[in-house]
Short mmCIF file of C-alpha atoms in Angstrom, two decimals:
data_model
loop_
_atom_site.label_atom_id
_atom_site.label_comp_id
_atom_site.label_asym_id
_atom_site.label_seq_id
_atom_site.Cartn_x
_atom_site.Cartn_y
_atom_site.Cartn_z
CA UNK A 1 72.47 -4.27 20.77
CA UNK A 2 70.45 -2.69 18.12
CA UNK A 3 67.19 -0.74 18.73
CA UNK A 4 64.97 0.78 15.96
CA UNK A 5 68.02 0.85 13.73
CA UNK A 6 70.67 2.13 15.81
CA UNK A 7 73.02 0.97 18.36
CA UNK A 8 73.95 2.44 21.92
CA UNK A 9 77.40 3.04 20.58
CA UNK A 10 76.12 5.57 18.05
CA UNK A 11 74.73 7.80 21.00
CA UNK A 12 77.19 10.64 21.13
CA UNK A 13 77.96 11.61 24.75
CA UNK A 14 81.05 13.52 23.99
CA UNK A 15 79.43 16.78 23.09
CA UNK A 16 76.23 18.49 24.66
CA UNK A 17 73.03 17.71 22.62
CA UNK A 18 70.16 20.36 22.49
CA UNK A 19 67.51 17.97 23.67
CA UNK A 20 69.56 16.79 26.73
CA UNK A 21 70.39 20.54 27.59
CA UNK A 22 66.89 21.16 27.60
CA UNK A 23 65.98 18.27 29.80
CA UNK A 24 68.72 19.44 32.30
CA UNK A 25 67.20 23.02 32.41
CA UNK A 26 63.72 21.54 32.90
CA UNK A 27 65.05 19.65 35.84
CA UNK A 28 65.02 16.20 34.14
CA UNK A 29 67.68 13.54 34.75
CA UNK A 30 68.13 12.23 31.26
CA UNK A 31 71.28 14.08 30.49
CA UNK A 32 75.14 13.80 31.19
CA UNK A 33 77.56 15.84 32.67
CA UNK A 34 78.52 17.59 29.30
CA UNK A 35 75.08 18.67 28.94
CA UNK A 36 74.86 19.86 32.60
CA UNK A 37 78.05 22.01 32.22
CA UNK A 38 76.67 23.39 29.04
CA UNK A 39 73.25 24.21 30.76
CA UNK A 40 74.99 26.02 33.58
CA UNK A 41 77.06 28.02 30.94
CA UNK A 42 73.79 28.96 29.21
CA UNK A 43 72.10 29.97 32.38
CA UNK A 44 75.24 32.24 33.19
CA UNK A 45 74.99 33.73 29.85
CA UNK A 46 71.18 34.09 29.61
CA UNK A 47 69.73 34.18 33.45
CA UNK A 48 66.24 33.89 32.25
CA UNK A 49 66.95 30.72 30.33
CA UNK A 50 65.43 28.49 32.85
CA UNK A 51 62.18 30.18 33.34
CA UNK A 52 62.11 30.58 29.45
CA UNK A 53 62.41 26.85 28.71
CA UNK A 54 59.49 26.30 31.43
CA UNK A 55 57.33 28.79 29.73
CA UNK A 56 58.23 27.43 26.38
CA UNK A 57 56.96 24.04 27.75
CA UNK A 58 53.75 25.72 29.15
CA UNK A 59 53.14 27.34 25.86
CA UNK A 60 53.32 23.86 24.23
CA UNK A 61 50.81 22.46 26.78
CA UNK A 62 48.42 25.26 26.23
CA UNK A 63 48.71 25.02 22.33
CA UNK A 64 48.09 21.22 22.28
CA UNK A 65 44.97 21.53 24.43
CA UNK A 66 43.59 24.24 22.07
CA UNK A 67 44.22 22.50 18.83
CA UNK A 68 42.77 19.12 20.29
CA UNK A 69 39.83 21.27 21.68
CA UNK A 70 39.43 22.30 18.18
CA UNK A 71 38.96 18.96 16.97
CA UNK A 72 42.24 17.73 15.63
CA UNK A 73 42.95 14.07 16.64
CA UNK A 74 46.54 13.56 15.29
CA UNK A 75 49.78 15.28 16.29
CA UNK A 76 53.22 15.02 14.39
CA UNK A 77 55.76 16.43 16.99
CA UNK A 78 59.07 16.94 15.17
CA UNK A 79 62.18 17.66 17.44
CA UNK A 80 60.13 16.19 20.52
CA UNK A 81 63.08 15.99 22.82
CA UNK A 82 63.38 13.83 25.86
CA UNK A 83 59.99 12.84 27.62
CA UNK A 84 59.08 15.39 30.11
CA UNK A 85 55.81 14.63 31.81
CA UNK A 86 53.09 15.48 31.12
CA UNK A 87 54.05 14.54 27.58
CA UNK A 88 52.24 15.59 24.43
CA UNK A 89 50.27 12.60 24.06
CA UNK A 90 49.12 12.85 27.98
CA UNK A 91 48.18 16.49 27.40
CA UNK A 92 46.14 15.52 24.36
CA UNK A 93 44.25 12.48 26.05
CA UNK A 94 43.01 14.88 28.87
CA UNK A 95 40.81 16.37 26.29
CA UNK A 96 40.43 13.56 23.80
CA UNK A 97 41.62 9.78 24.35
CA UNK A 98 41.45 9.07 20.84
CA UNK A 99 44.30 11.42 19.81
CA UNK A 100 47.25 9.66 18.10
CA UNK A 101 50.73 11.25 18.36
CA UNK A 102 53.87 10.23 16.20
CA UNK A 103 57.16 11.74 18.05
CA UNK A 104 60.09 12.40 15.71
CA UNK A 105 63.51 13.40 16.93
CA UNK A 106 67.18 12.99 15.55
CA UNK A 107 68.78 11.88 18.72
CA UNK A 108 69.01 8.25 19.24
CA UNK A 109 68.87 8.66 23.04
CA UNK A 110 65.52 10.69 22.67
CA UNK A 111 63.89 7.51 20.85
CA UNK A 112 65.30 5.14 23.45
CA UNK A 113 63.78 6.75 26.16
CA UNK A 114 60.59 7.74 24.38
CA UNK A 115 60.23 3.89 23.35
CA UNK A 116 60.70 2.88 26.91
CA UNK A 117 57.74 4.91 27.98
CA UNK A 118 55.33 4.49 25.44
CA UNK A 119 52.97 1.54 24.65
CA UNK A 120 52.87 -0.18 21.34
CA UNK A 121 49.16 0.31 21.18
CA UNK A 122 49.09 2.29 17.93
CA UNK A 123 47.99 5.34 19.36
CA UNK A 124 51.68 6.51 19.62
CA UNK A 125 54.76 6.08 17.61
CA UNK A 126 58.49 7.34 17.99
CA UNK A 127 60.66 7.71 14.81
CA UNK A 128 64.13 8.43 14.58
CA UNK A 129 64.26 11.24 11.90
CA UNK A 130 65.42 14.66 10.94
CA UNK A 131 63.51 17.88 10.04
CA UNK A 132 66.25 18.50 7.51
CA UNK A 133 64.83 15.78 5.62
CA UNK A 134 61.05 16.30 5.81
CA UNK A 135 60.02 13.97 3.14
CA UNK A 136 61.62 11.05 4.99
CA UNK A 137 59.85 12.06 8.01
CA UNK A 138 56.46 12.26 6.27
CA UNK A 139 56.98 8.96 4.26
CA UNK A 140 58.38 6.84 7.44
CA UNK A 141 56.20 3.84 7.82
CA UNK A 142 55.85 4.26 11.59
CA UNK A 143 54.63 8.01 11.03
CA UNK A 144 52.14 6.86 8.49
CA UNK A 145 51.00 3.94 10.70
CA UNK A 146 49.92 6.78 13.29
CA UNK A 147 49.12 9.86 11.14
CA UNK A 148 46.53 9.95 8.18
CA UNK A 149 47.50 12.85 6.07
CA UNK A 150 44.18 12.93 4.60
CA UNK A 151 42.77 14.02 7.89
CA UNK A 152 43.80 17.40 9.76
CA UNK A 153 47.14 17.36 11.75
CA UNK A 154 48.66 19.46 14.25
CA UNK A 155 52.31 19.89 13.34
CA UNK A 156 54.62 20.67 16.39
CA UNK A 157 57.88 22.32 15.61
CA UNK A 158 58.63 23.60 19.18
CA UNK A 159 61.92 24.90 19.96
CA UNK A 160 63.50 23.03 17.07
CA UNK A 161 64.04 25.32 14.20
CA UNK A 162 66.63 27.47 15.80
CA UNK A 163 68.95 24.41 15.73
CA UNK A 164 68.90 24.84 11.90
CA UNK A 165 71.32 27.19 10.15
CA UNK A 166 69.89 29.21 7.20
CA UNK A 167 72.11 27.04 4.90
CA UNK A 168 70.09 23.89 6.22
CA UNK A 169 67.13 25.69 4.63
CA UNK A 170 64.51 25.64 7.54
CA UNK A 171 61.89 27.73 5.70
CA UNK A 172 61.99 24.92 2.81
CA UNK A 173 61.59 22.15 5.45
CA UNK A 174 58.42 23.81 6.99
CA UNK A 175 57.01 24.35 3.58
CA UNK A 176 57.39 20.81 2.61
CA UNK A 177 55.73 19.60 5.77
CA UNK A 178 52.90 22.29 5.31
CA UNK A 179 52.42 21.02 1.63
CA UNK A 180 51.82 17.42 3.16
CA UNK A 181 49.34 18.62 5.53
CA UNK A 182 45.52 18.87 4.48
CA UNK A 183 43.33 21.79 5.15
CA UNK A 184 42.10 22.13 8.72
CA UNK A 185 45.67 21.19 10.00
CA UNK A 186 47.62 23.22 12.55
CA UNK A 187 51.03 24.59 12.81
CA UNK A 188 52.40 25.05 16.63
CA UNK A 189 55.80 26.52 16.60
CA UNK A 190 58.27 28.30 18.91
CA UNK A 191 61.62 29.76 18.19
CA UNK A 192 64.42 31.61 20.09
CA UNK A 193 65.18 35.15 19.40
CA UNK A 194 67.75 37.73 20.34
CA UNK A 195 65.21 40.62 20.07
CA UNK A 196 65.00 41.29 23.71
CA UNK A 197 68.56 40.94 24.61
CA UNK A 198 72.18 40.16 23.29
CA UNK A 199 72.37 36.53 23.37
CA UNK A 200 75.55 36.08 21.47
CA UNK A 201 77.02 34.35 24.62
CA UNK A 202 74.29 31.87 24.83
CA UNK A 203 74.92 31.14 21.13
CA UNK A 204 78.64 30.44 21.94
CA UNK A 205 77.67 27.58 24.21
CA UNK A 206 75.76 25.88 21.39
CA UNK A 207 78.91 26.29 19.15
CA UNK A 208 80.33 23.40 21.21
CA UNK A 209 77.11 21.28 20.84
CA UNK A 210 75.87 18.84 18.43
CA UNK A 211 73.83 21.86 16.98
CA UNK A 212 74.13 25.49 16.82
CA UNK A 213 71.70 28.11 18.10
CA UNK A 214 70.38 30.26 15.22
CA UNK A 215 68.47 33.22 16.78
CA UNK A 216 65.89 34.85 14.40
CA UNK A 217 63.91 38.24 14.59
CA UNK A 218 60.18 38.32 14.88
CA UNK A 219 60.00 38.92 11.22
CA UNK A 220 62.03 36.05 10.38
CA UNK A 221 59.84 33.69 12.62
CA UNK A 222 56.79 34.88 11.18
CA UNK A 223 58.07 33.89 7.63
CA UNK A 224 57.81 30.24 8.95
CA UNK A 225 54.01 30.60 8.91
CA UNK A 226 53.62 31.31 5.39
CA UNK A 227 50.63 29.37 4.06
CA UNK A 228 49.03 29.50 7.17
CA UNK A 229 46.81 31.71 9.18
CA UNK A 230 48.08 32.72 12.72
CA UNK A 231 45.20 32.50 15.12
CA UNK A 232 44.98 35.11 18.09
CA UNK A 233 47.06 36.59 19.40
CA UNK A 234 49.29 35.99 16.72
CA UNK A 235 53.19 35.36 17.20
CA UNK A 236 53.93 36.37 20.90
CA UNK A 237 56.48 35.69 23.61
CA UNK A 238 55.57 32.43 24.80
CA UNK A 239 54.40 33.43 28.33
CA UNK A 240 51.80 35.78 26.50
CA UNK A 241 50.34 33.42 24.28
CA UNK A 242 46.80 32.55 25.70
CA UNK A 243 48.04 32.47 29.13
CA UNK A 244 46.15 30.54 31.63
CA UNK A 245 48.02 31.80 34.79
CA UNK A 246 49.86 34.94 35.68
CA UNK A 247 53.08 34.98 33.55
CA UNK A 248 56.11 34.37 35.72
CA UNK A 249 58.50 37.33 36.69
CA UNK A 250 60.86 38.36 34.05
CA UNK A 251 58.62 37.12 31.27
CA UNK A 252 59.36 40.16 29.10
CA UNK A 253 62.94 39.07 28.90
CA UNK A 254 62.14 35.66 27.64
CA UNK A 255 63.45 35.11 24.17
CA UNK A 256 61.21 32.71 22.91
CA UNK A 257 58.37 33.53 20.39
CA UNK A 258 55.37 31.18 19.98
CA UNK A 259 52.35 31.12 17.80
CA UNK A 260 49.61 28.65 16.40
CA UNK A 261 48.35 29.00 12.82
CA UNK A 262 45.81 27.01 10.65
CA UNK A 263 45.91 25.71 7.09
CA UNK A 264 42.87 26.72 5.61
CA UNK A 265 43.37 25.36 2.04
#
């Protein structure tokens, strides 16, 4: 049976997938034993990983509320992962019910789960697409149905760029997406780093998955914001980006940077 251009047989459950590992670490149920084993290995290699993914998710929620409060009414979420309530559109609609969201992910199981949860009202769309082909994402008819690129857009690249190798040209992908956005748009980005601990053992877990983990330094992550202006407090470990509660214990160990930036021209 085909759905959105793919068949269930095309879903690879023989190797862990980053979206399903992330879902498992968040306490979700949309994962397989292979993902659970990888998640447990990851937690053994990087003991702060579970609080880290929760802190990253909380950063996403705060950032979405911030850009929507600032007037943005369109969100393009690339590398969305498996639906975790509250989802991006639910968070956005708390502030402004007219926000439109296009979700994009390269895992068919993500698209299948998201389509099952979302309505066909036109306020949201789910697209099977790949960050490594940004032009195809921007030009996808279902993205275009939801997103008007003549109006400001919040581009979400949350915990996704670290699954692209340097050879896959992540900076060029971000630049292509940036160039498709009008002035007044925002980039919400988070990225894994090894700046606070040796995480080579964690990287080894992803060597068996469908995508490798490519840790980058603060300076390397900051370069993804070229052409944007970072808003306060700039690039920070995710628990410390405009926290609305006391950061969790061990927050200084969390290997995720996060930031929000505005395109001014």
